[in-house]
JSON list of C-alpha atoms in Angstrom, two decimals:
[
{"chain": "A", "resi": 1466, "resn": "MET", "atom": "CA", "xyz": [-86.63, 102.91, 39.43]},
{"chain": "A", "resi": 1467, "resn": "SER", "atom": "CA", "xyz": [-87.52, 106.09, 37.54]},
{"chain": "A", "resi": 1468, "resn": "ALA", "atom": "CA", "xyz": [-89.24, 109.03, 39.20]},
{"chain": "A", "resi": 1469, "resn": "GLU", "atom": "CA", "xyz": [-92.11, 109.54, 36.78]},
{"chain": "A", "resi": 1470, "resn": "ALA", "atom": "CA", "xyz": [-94.91, 112.04, 37.36]},
{"chain": "A", "resi": 1471, "resn": "THR", "atom": "CA", "xyz": [-97.43, 109.23, 37.74]},
{"chain": "A", "resi": 1472, "resn": "THR", "atom": "CA", "xyz": [-95.43, 107.10, 40.19]},
{"chain": "A", "resi": 1473, "resn": "LEU", "atom": "CA", "xyz": [-97.12, 106.98, 43.58]},
{"chain": "A", "resi": 1474, "resn": "GLU", "atom": "CA", "xyz": [-94.22, 105.67, 45.63]},
{"chain": "A", "resi": 1475, "resn": "THR", "atom": "CA", "xyz": [-93.15, 108.18, 48.23]},
{"chain": "A", "resi": 1476, "resn": "GLN", "atom": "CA", "xyz": [-91.06, 108.52, 51.34]},
{"chain": "A", "resi": 1477, "resn": "ALA", "atom": "CA", "xyz": [-92.57, 109.49, 54.65]},
{"chain": "A", "resi": 1478, "resn": "ARG", "atom": "CA", "xyz": [-93.45, 113.15, 54.76]},
{"chain": "A", "resi": 1479, "resn": "PRO", "atom": "CA", "xyz": [-91.34, 115.26, 57.10]},
{"chain": "A", "resi": 1480, "resn": "TRP", "atom": "CA", "xyz": [-92.82, 115.36, 60.59]},
{"chain": "A", "resi": 1481, "resn": "TRP", "atom": "CA", "xyz": [-92.95, 119.16, 60.61]},
{"chain": "A", "resi": 1482, "resn": "VAL", "atom": "CA", "xyz": [-95.07, 119.26, 57.42]},
{"chain": "A", "resi": 1483, "resn": "MET", "atom": "CA", "xyz": [-97.64, 117.00, 59.07]},
{"chain": "A", "resi": 1484, "resn": "LEU", "atom": "CA", "xyz": [-97.42, 119.12, 62.24]},
{"chain": "A", "resi": 1485, "resn": "ILE", "atom": "CA", "xyz": [-98.13, 122.37, 60.36]},
{"chain": "A", "resi": 1486, "resn": "GLU", "atom": "CA", "xyz": [-101.08, 120.84, 58.51]},
{"chain": "A", "resi": 1487, "resn": "GLY", "atom": "CA", "xyz": [-102.37, 119.36, 61.77]},
{"chain": "A", "resi": 1488, "resn": "ILE", "atom": "CA", "xyz": [-102.16, 122.72, 63.57]},
{"chain": "A", "resi": 1489, "resn": "ALA", "atom": "CA", "xyz": [-103.96, 124.45, 60.68]},
{"chain": "A", "resi": 1490, "resn": "LEU", "atom": "CA", "xyz": [-106.72, 121.81, 60.67]},
{"chain": "A", "resi": 1491, "resn": "THR", "atom": "CA", "xyz": [-107.12, 121.97, 64.44]},
{"chain": "A", "resi": 1492, "resn": "ILE", "atom": "CA", "xyz": [-107.44, 125.76, 64.41]},
{"chain": "A", "resi": 1493, "resn": "ILE", "atom": "CA", "xyz": [-109.97, 125.66, 61.57]},
{"chain": "A", "resi": 1494, "resn": "GLY", "atom": "CA", "xyz": [-112.02, 122.94, 63.27]},
{"chain": "A", "resi": 1495, "resn": "ALA", "atom": "CA", "xyz": [-111.98, 124.75, 66.63]},
{"chain": "A", "resi": 1496, "resn": "VAL", "atom": "CA", "xyz": [-113.03, 128.05, 65.10]},
{"chain": "A", "resi": 1497, "resn": "LEU", "atom": "CA", "xyz": [-115.85, 126.40, 63.16]},
{"chain": "A", "resi": 1498, "resn": "LEU", "atom": "CA", "xyz": [-117.03, 124.36, 66.13]},
{"chain": "A", "resi": 1499, "resn": "PHE", "atom": "CA", "xyz": [-116.80, 126.92, 68.92]},
{"chain": "A", "resi": 1500, "resn": "ALA", "atom": "CA", "xyz": [-117.24, 130.31, 67.21]},
{"chain": "A", "resi": 1501, "resn": "PRO", "atom": "CA", "xyz": [-120.57, 132.07, 67.88]},
{"chain": "A", "resi": 1502, "resn": "ASN", "atom": "CA", "xyz": [-123.09, 131.96, 65.04]},
{"chain": "A", "resi": 1503, "resn": "LYS", "atom": "CA", "xyz": [-124.12, 135.60, 64.73]},
{"chain": "A", "resi": 1504, "resn": "THR", "atom": "CA", "xyz": [-125.78, 135.15, 61.39]},
{"chain": "A", "resi": 1505, "resn": "ARG", "atom": "CA", "xyz": [-125.96, 132.37, 58.87]},
{"chain": "A", "resi": 1506, "resn": "ALA", "atom": "CA", "xyz": [-124.38, 134.47, 56.11]},
{"chain": "A", "resi": 1507, "resn": "GLU", "atom": "CA", "xyz": [-121.45, 135.52, 58.28]},
{"chain": "A", "resi": 1508, "resn": "PHE", "atom": "CA", "xyz": [-120.83, 131.95, 59.28]},
{"chain": "A", "resi": 1509, "resn": "TYR", "atom": "CA", "xyz": [-120.82, 130.74, 55.67]},
{"chain": "A", "resi": 1510, "resn": "VAL", "atom": "CA", "xyz": [-118.40, 133.52, 54.74]},
{"chain": "A", "resi": 1511, "resn": "ALA", "atom": "CA", "xyz": [-116.14, 132.52, 57.65]},
{"chain": "A", "resi": 1512, "resn": "LEU", "atom": "CA", "xyz": [-116.34, 128.87, 56.58]},
{"chain": "A", "resi": 1513, "resn": "ILE", "atom": "CA", "xyz": [-115.44, 129.76, 53.03]},
{"chain": "A", "resi": 1514, "resn": "MET", "atom": "CA", "xyz": [-112.53, 131.98, 54.13]},
{"chain": "A", "resi": 1515, "resn": "LEU", "atom": "CA", "xyz": [-111.17, 129.28, 56.46]},
{"chain": "A", "resi": 1516, "resn": "LEU", "atom": "CA", "xyz": [-111.54, 126.65, 53.76]},
{"chain": "A", "resi": 1517, "resn": "GLY", "atom": "CA", "xyz": [-109.66, 128.87, 51.32]},
{"chain": "A", "resi": 1518, "resn": "ILE", "atom": "CA", "xyz": [-106.86, 129.46, 53.83]},
{"chain": "A", "resi": 1519, "resn": "TYR", "atom": "CA", "xyz": [-106.59, 125.73, 54.52]},
{"chain": "A", "resi": 1520, "resn": "TRP", "atom": "CA", "xyz": [-106.46, 124.92, 50.80]},
{"chain": "A", "resi": 1521, "resn": "ILE", "atom": "CA", "xyz": [-103.67, 127.47, 50.30]},
{"chain": "A", "resi": 1522, "resn": "ILE", "atom": "CA", "xyz": [-101.67, 126.03, 53.23]},
{"chain": "A", "resi": 1523, "resn": "SER", "atom": "CA", "xyz": [-102.30, 122.47, 52.06]},
{"chain": "A", "resi": 1524, "resn": "GLY", "atom": "CA", "xyz": [-101.23, 123.36, 48.50]},
{"chain": "A", "resi": 1525, "resn": "ILE", "atom": "CA", "xyz": [-98.02, 124.98, 49.72]},
{"chain": "A", "resi": 1526, "resn": "MET", "atom": "CA", "xyz": [-97.24, 121.94, 51.88]},
{"chain": "A", "resi": 1527, "resn": "ALA", "atom": "CA", "xyz": [-97.80, 119.65, 48.88]},
{"chain": "A", "resi": 1528, "resn": "LEU", "atom": "CA", "xyz": [-95.32, 121.72, 46.86]},
{"chain": "A", "resi": 1529, "resn": "VAL", "atom": "CA", "xyz": [-92.81, 121.66, 49.73]},
{"chain": "A", "resi": 1530, "resn": "ALA", "atom": "CA", "xyz": [-93.17, 117.87, 49.88]},
{"chain": "A", "resi": 1531, "resn": "MET", "atom": "CA", "xyz": [-92.62, 117.72, 46.10]},
{"chain": "A", "resi": 1532, "resn": "PHE", "atom": "CA", "xyz": [-89.28, 119.52, 46.37]},
{"chain": "A", "resi": 1533, "resn": "ARG", "atom": "CA", "xyz": [-88.14, 117.41, 49.32]},
{"chain": "A", "resi": 1534, "resn": "ASP", "atom": "CA", "xyz": [-89.16, 114.07, 47.82]},
{"chain": "A", "resi": 1535, "resn": "HIS", "atom": "CA", "xyz": [-89.29, 113.95, 44.00]},
{"chain": "A", "resi": 1536, "resn": "THR", "atom": "CA", "xyz": [-91.25, 110.70, 43.78]},
{"chain": "A", "resi": 1537, "resn": "ALA", "atom": "CA", "xyz": [-94.83, 111.18, 42.64]},
{"chain": "A", "resi": 1538, "resn": "TRP", "atom": "CA", "xyz": [-93.94, 114.77, 41.88]},
{"chain": "A", "resi": 1539, "resn": "GLY", "atom": "CA", "xyz": [-96.70, 115.05, 39.26]},
{"chain": "A", "resi": 1540, "resn": "TRP", "atom": "CA", "xyz": [-99.44, 114.23, 41.79]},
{"chain": "A", "resi": 1541, "resn": "LYS", "atom": "CA", "xyz": [-97.94, 116.53, 44.39]},
{"chain": "A", "resi": 1542, "resn": "LEU", "atom": "CA", "xyz": [-97.62, 119.33, 41.83]},
{"chain": "A", "resi": 1543, "resn": "PHE", "atom": "CA", "xyz": [-101.21, 118.81, 40.65]},
{"chain": "A", "resi": 1544, "resn": "ILE", "atom": "CA", "xyz": [-102.78, 118.76, 44.12]},
{"chain": "A", "resi": 1545, "resn": "GLY", "atom": "CA", "xyz": [-100.60, 121.69, 45.22]},
{"chain": "A", "resi": 1546, "resn": "ILE", "atom": "CA", "xyz": [-101.51, 123.92, 42.30]},
{"chain": "A", "resi": 1547, "resn": "VAL", "atom": "CA", "xyz": [-105.21, 123.03, 42.37]},
{"chain": "A", "resi": 1548, "resn": "SER", "atom": "CA", "xyz": [-105.37, 123.62, 46.15]},
{"chain": "A", "resi": 1549, "resn": "ILE", "atom": "CA", "xyz": [-103.61, 126.99, 45.91]},
{"chain": "A", "resi": 1550, "resn": "ILE", "atom": "CA", "xyz": [-105.78, 128.23, 43.02]},
{"chain": "A", "resi": 1551, "resn": "ALA", "atom": "CA", "xyz": [-109.04, 127.07, 44.65]},
{"chain": "A", "resi": 1552, "resn": "GLY", "atom": "CA", "xyz": [-108.00, 128.49, 48.03]},
{"chain": "A", "resi": 1553, "resn": "ALA", "atom": "CA", "xyz": [-106.96, 131.83, 46.53]},
{"chain": "A", "resi": 1554, "resn": "TYR", "atom": "CA", "xyz": [-110.28, 132.11, 44.70]},
{"chain": "A", "resi": 1555, "resn": "LEU", "atom": "CA", "xyz": [-112.22, 131.44, 47.90]},
{"chain": "A", "resi": 1556, "resn": "VAL", "atom": "CA", "xyz": [-110.13, 133.95, 49.87]},
{"chain": "A", "resi": 1557, "resn": "MET", "atom": "CA", "xyz": [-110.50, 136.65, 47.19]},
{"chain": "A", "resi": 1558, "resn": "TYR", "atom": "CA", "xyz": [-114.27, 136.22, 46.69]},
{"chain": "A", "resi": 1559, "resn": "PRO", "atom": "CA", "xyz": [-115.75, 134.85, 49.95]},
{"chain": "A", "resi": 1560, "resn": "ILE", "atom": "CA", "xyz": [-118.89, 136.98, 49.89]},
{"chain": "A", "resi": 1561, "resn": "ALA", "atom": "CA", "xyz": [-119.70, 136.08, 46.29]},
{"chain": "A", "resi": 1562, "resn": "MET", "atom": "CA", "xyz": [-119.20, 132.41, 47.11]},
{"chain": "A", "resi": 1563, "resn": "GLY", "atom": "CA", "xyz": [-121.19, 132.66, 50.35]},
{"chain": "A", "resi": 1564, "resn": "VAL", "atom": "CA", "xyz": [-124.11, 134.68, 48.98]},
{"chain": "A", "resi": 1565, "resn": "PHE", "atom": "CA", "xyz": [-124.49, 133.64, 45.36]},
{"chain": "A", "resi": 1566, "resn": "VAL", "atom": "CA", "xyz": [-123.44, 130.00, 45.39]},
{"chain": "A", "resi": 1567, "resn": "LEU", "atom": "CA", "xyz": [-125.99, 127.64, 46.83]},
{"chain": "A", "resi": 1568, "resn": "PRO", "atom": "CA", "xyz": [-124.88, 125.82, 49.97]},
{"chain": "A", "resi": 1569, "resn": "GLN", "atom": "CA", "xyz": [-125.76, 122.58, 48.18]},
{"chain": "A", "resi": 1570, "resn": "THR", "atom": "CA", "xyz": [-123.13, 123.31, 45.55]},
{"chain": "A", "resi": 1571, "resn": "MET", "atom": "CA", "xyz": [-120.54, 123.91, 48.25]},
{"chain": "A", "resi": 1572, "resn": "VAL", "atom": "CA", "xyz": [-121.51, 120.61, 49.89]},
{"chain": "A", "resi": 1573, "resn": "LEU", "atom": "CA", "xyz": [-121.01, 118.78, 46.60]},
{"chain": "A", "resi": 1574, "resn": "VAL", "atom": "CA", "xyz": [-117.66, 120.51, 45.99]},
{"chain": "A", "resi": 1575, "resn": "MET", "atom": "CA", "xyz": [-116.55, 119.66, 49.53]},
{"chain": "A", "resi": 1576, "resn": "GLY", "atom": "CA", "xyz": [-117.61, 116.04, 49.00]},
{"chain": "A", "resi": 1577, "resn": "ILE", "atom": "CA", "xyz": [-115.66, 115.69, 45.76]},
{"chain": "A", "resi": 1578, "resn": "TRP", "atom": "CA", "xyz": [-112.63, 117.45, 47.23]},
{"chain": "A", "resi": 1579, "resn": "GLY", "atom": "CA", "xyz": [-112.77, 115.23, 50.32]},
{"chain": "A", "resi": 1580, "resn": "LEU", "atom": "CA", "xyz": [-112.87, 112.10, 48.16]},
{"chain": "A", "resi": 1581, "resn": "MET", "atom": "CA", "xyz": [-109.95, 113.21, 45.98]},
{"chain": "A", "resi": 1582, "resn": "GLN", "atom": "CA", "xyz": [-107.78, 114.40, 48.87]},
{"chain": "A", "resi": 1583, "resn": "GLY", "atom": "CA", "xyz": [-108.67, 111.37, 51.01]},
{"chain": "A", "resi": 1584, "resn": "ILE", "atom": "CA", "xyz": [-107.83, 108.86, 48.27]},
{"chain": "A", "resi": 1585, "resn": "LEU", "atom": "CA", "xyz": [-104.52, 110.61, 47.62]},
{"chain": "A", "resi": 1586, "resn": "TYR", "atom": "CA", "xyz": [-103.71, 110.56, 51.37]},
{"chain": "A", "resi": 1587, "resn": "LEU", "atom": "CA", "xyz": [-104.59, 106.86, 51.59]},
{"chain": "A", "resi": 1588, "resn": "ILE", "atom": "CA", "xyz": [-102.37, 106.02, 48.63]},
{"chain": "A", "resi": 1589, "resn": "MET", "atom": "CA", "xyz": [-99.54, 108.03, 50.16]},
{"chain": "A", "resi": 1590, "resn": "ALA", "atom": "CA", "xyz": [-100.05, 106.27, 53.51]},
{"chain": "A", "resi": 1591, "resn": "PHE", "atom": "CA", "xyz": [-99.88, 102.81, 51.91]},
{"chain": "A", "resi": 1592, "resn": "LYS", "atom": "CA", "xyz": [-96.70, 103.88, 50.13]},
{"chain": "A", "resi": 1593, "resn": "GLY", "atom": "CA", "xyz": [-95.01, 104.87, 53.39]},
{"chain": "A", "resi": 1594, "resn": "ALA", "atom": "CA", "xyz": [-96.11, 108.41, 54.27]},
{"chain": "A", "resi": 1595, "resn": "GLY", "atom": "CA", "xyz": [-97.25, 107.40, 57.76]},
{"chain": "A", "resi": 1596, "resn": "TRP", "atom": "CA", "xyz": [-100.35, 106.37, 59.67]},
{"chain": "A", "resi": 1597, "resn": "GLY", "atom": "CA", "xyz": [-101.42, 109.91, 60.51]},
{"chain": "A", "resi": 1598, "resn": "ILE", "atom": "CA", "xyz": [-101.95, 110.79, 56.87]},
{"chain": "A", "resi": 1599, "resn": "GLY", "atom": "CA", "xyz": [-103.72, 107.46, 56.35]},
{"chain": "A", "resi": 1600, "resn": "ILE", "atom": "CA", "xyz": [-106.20, 108.07, 59.16]},
{"chain": "A", "resi": 1601, "resn": "LEU", "atom": "CA", "xyz": [-106.90, 111.57, 57.86]},
{"chain": "A", "resi": 1602, "resn": "GLY", "atom": "CA", "xyz": [-107.34, 110.10, 54.37]},
{"chain": "A", "resi": 1603, "resn": "GLY", "atom": "CA", "xyz": [-109.89, 107.60, 55.64]},
{"chain": "A", "resi": 1604, "resn": "ILE", "atom": "CA", "xyz": [-111.82, 110.32, 57.46]},
{"chain": "A", "resi": 1605, "resn": "LEU", "atom": "CA", "xyz": [-111.79, 112.51, 54.34]},
{"chain": "A", "resi": 1606, "resn": "VAL", "atom": "CA", "xyz": [-113.02, 109.66, 52.13]},
{"chain": "A", "resi": 1607, "resn": "LEU", "atom": "CA", "xyz": [-115.93, 108.92, 54.47]},
{"chain": "A", "resi": 1608, "resn": "LEU", "atom": "CA", "xyz": [-116.81, 112.60, 54.79]},
{"chain": "A", "resi": 1609, "resn": "GLY", "atom": "CA", "xyz": [-116.49, 113.11, 51.04]},
{"chain": "A", "resi": 1610, "resn": "LEU", "atom": "CA", "xyz": [-118.75, 110.15, 50.27]},
{"chain": "A", "resi": 1611, "resn": "TYR", "atom": "CA", "xyz": [-121.37, 111.31, 52.73]},
{"chain": "A", "resi": 1612, "resn": "LEU", "atom": "CA", "xyz": [-121.40, 114.86, 51.39]},
{"chain": "A", "resi": 1613, "resn": "ALA", "atom": "CA", "xyz": [-121.34, 113.87, 47.70]},
{"chain": "A", "resi": 1614, "resn": "ILE", "atom": "CA", "xyz": [-124.20, 111.40, 48.11]},
{"chain": "A", "resi": 1615, "resn": "ASN", "atom": "CA", "xyz": [-126.41, 113.67, 50.24]},
{"chain": "A", "resi": 1616, "resn": "TYR", "atom": "CA", "xyz": [-125.56, 117.13, 48.90]},
{"chain": "A", "resi": 1617, "resn": "ALA", "atom": "CA", "xyz": [-129.17, 117.95, 47.87]},
{"chain": "A", "resi": 1618, "resn": "ALA", "atom": "CA", "xyz": [-130.80, 116.89, 51.13]},
{"chain": "A", "resi": 1619, "resn": "PRO", "atom": "CA", "xyz": [-132.44, 119.68, 53.13]},
{"chain": "A", "resi": 1620, "resn": "GLY", "atom": "CA", "xyz": [-130.16, 121.07, 55.82]},
{"chain": "A", "resi": 1621, "resn": "MET", "atom": "CA", "xyz": [-126.94, 119.77, 54.26]},
{"chain": "A", "resi": 1622, "resn": "GLY", "atom": "CA", "xyz": [-125.41, 123.26, 54.36]},
{"chain": "A", "resi": 1623, "resn": "LEU", "atom": "CA", "xyz": [-125.62, 123.25, 58.15]},
{"chain": "A", "resi": 1624, "resn": "ALA", "atom": "CA", "xyz": [-124.60, 119.59, 58.32]},
{"chain": "A", "resi": 1625, "resn": "MET", "atom": "CA", "xyz": [-121.55, 120.44, 56.20]},
{"chain": "A", "resi": 1626, "resn": "ILE", "atom": "CA", "xyz": [-120.46, 123.04, 58.73]},
{"chain": "A", "resi": 1627, "resn": "TRP", "atom": "CA", "xyz": [-120.63, 120.55, 61.59]},
{"chain": "A", "resi": 1628, "resn": "ALA", "atom": "CA", "xyz": [-119.02, 117.74, 59.59]},
{"chain": "A", "resi": 1629, "resn": "VAL", "atom": "CA", "xyz": [-116.14, 119.91, 58.43]},
{"chain": "A", "resi": 1630, "resn": "ALA", "atom": "CA", "xyz": [-115.65, 121.32, 61.94]},
{"chain": "A", "resi": 1631, "resn": "ILE", "atom": "CA", "xyz": [-115.53, 117.93, 63.65]},
{"chain": "A", "resi": 1632, "resn": "THR", "atom": "CA", "xyz": [-113.45, 116.30, 60.92]},
{"chain": "A", "resi": 1633, "resn": "SER", "atom": "CA", "xyz": [-110.97, 119.17, 60.87]},
{"chain": "A", "resi": 1634, "resn": "LEU", "atom": "CA", "xyz": [-110.61, 119.20, 64.63]},
{"chain": "A", "resi": 1635, "resn": "LEU", "atom": "CA", "xyz": [-110.18, 115.42, 64.98]},
{"chain": "A", "resi": 1636, "resn": "GLY", "atom": "CA", "xyz": [-108.03, 115.10, 61.86]},
{"chain": "A", "resi": 1637, "resn": "GLY", "atom": "CA", "xyz": [-105.79, 117.94, 62.98]},
{"chain": "A", "resi": 1638, "resn": "ILE", "atom": "CA", "xyz": [-105.29, 116.45, 66.44]},
{"chain": "A", "resi": 1639, "resn": "ILE", "atom": "CA", "xyz": [-104.50, 113.05, 64.92]},
{"chain": "A", "resi": 1640, "resn": "MET", "atom": "CA", "xyz": [-102.00, 114.63, 62.53]},
{"chain": "A", "resi": 1641, "resn": "ILE", "atom": "CA", "xyz": [-100.29, 116.51, 65.39]},
{"chain": "A", "resi": 1642, "resn": "VAL", "atom": "CA", "xyz": [-100.00, 113.35, 67.50]},
{"chain": "A", "resi": 1643, "resn": "PHE", "atom": "CA", "xyz": [-98.64, 111.29, 64.62]},
{"chain": "A", "resi": 1644, "resn": "SER", "atom": "CA", "xyz": [-96.21, 114.02, 63.57]},
{"chain": "A", "resi": 1645, "resn": "PHE", "atom": "CA", "xyz": [-94.58, 113.81, 67.01]},
{"chain": "A", "resi": 1646, "resn": "LEU", "atom": "CA", "xyz": [-94.62, 110.00, 66.87]},
{"chain": "A", "resi": 1647, "resn": "GLN", "atom": "CA", "xyz": [-92.95, 110.18, 63.45]},
{"chain": "A", "resi": 1648, "resn": "ARG", "atom": "CA", "xyz": [-90.37, 112.64, 64.80]},
{"chain": "A", "resi": 1649, "resn": "SER", "atom": "CA", "xyz": [-89.45, 110.42, 67.74]},
{"chain": "A", "resi": 1650, "resn": "ALA", "atom": "CA", "xyz": [-89.18, 107.38, 65.45]}
]
């Protein structure tokens, strides 16, 4: 079987990659859920910074996975590069993104990103990457659909904060648990 860029067959991801992503997601979710809300603008800037950091970490992990397992290397390269570029942009310009970009636009972007990342995780899970990544993929697809469909509804900016916080916290914990299950297997 050839290892083409569009092939989606993959081996299980290393347990430590899932553990690192799970820890990052758990920290982001905890900070977003339990941090005090001093002002709305500060909270949006913090959300944008944390999202950028997560995207950078996720992109790096996708590239690490690409070098460890060359199957589906085109998809891993694509998601890795896109995640790193988007995350770097958010980290470099958080105030501009938080002040000048409407929260509705961020909700739509989060919805589309959640759908894309969730579908990719589900495909990887069905091809053998593990149940932890599959559960996170399902959560991301549901969250992405909800955000993309309702992005213009009043209050969606605040709803996005809660949804991202809860999803990140639960998804991170699930990824940590399944990384240790994968390690012991």
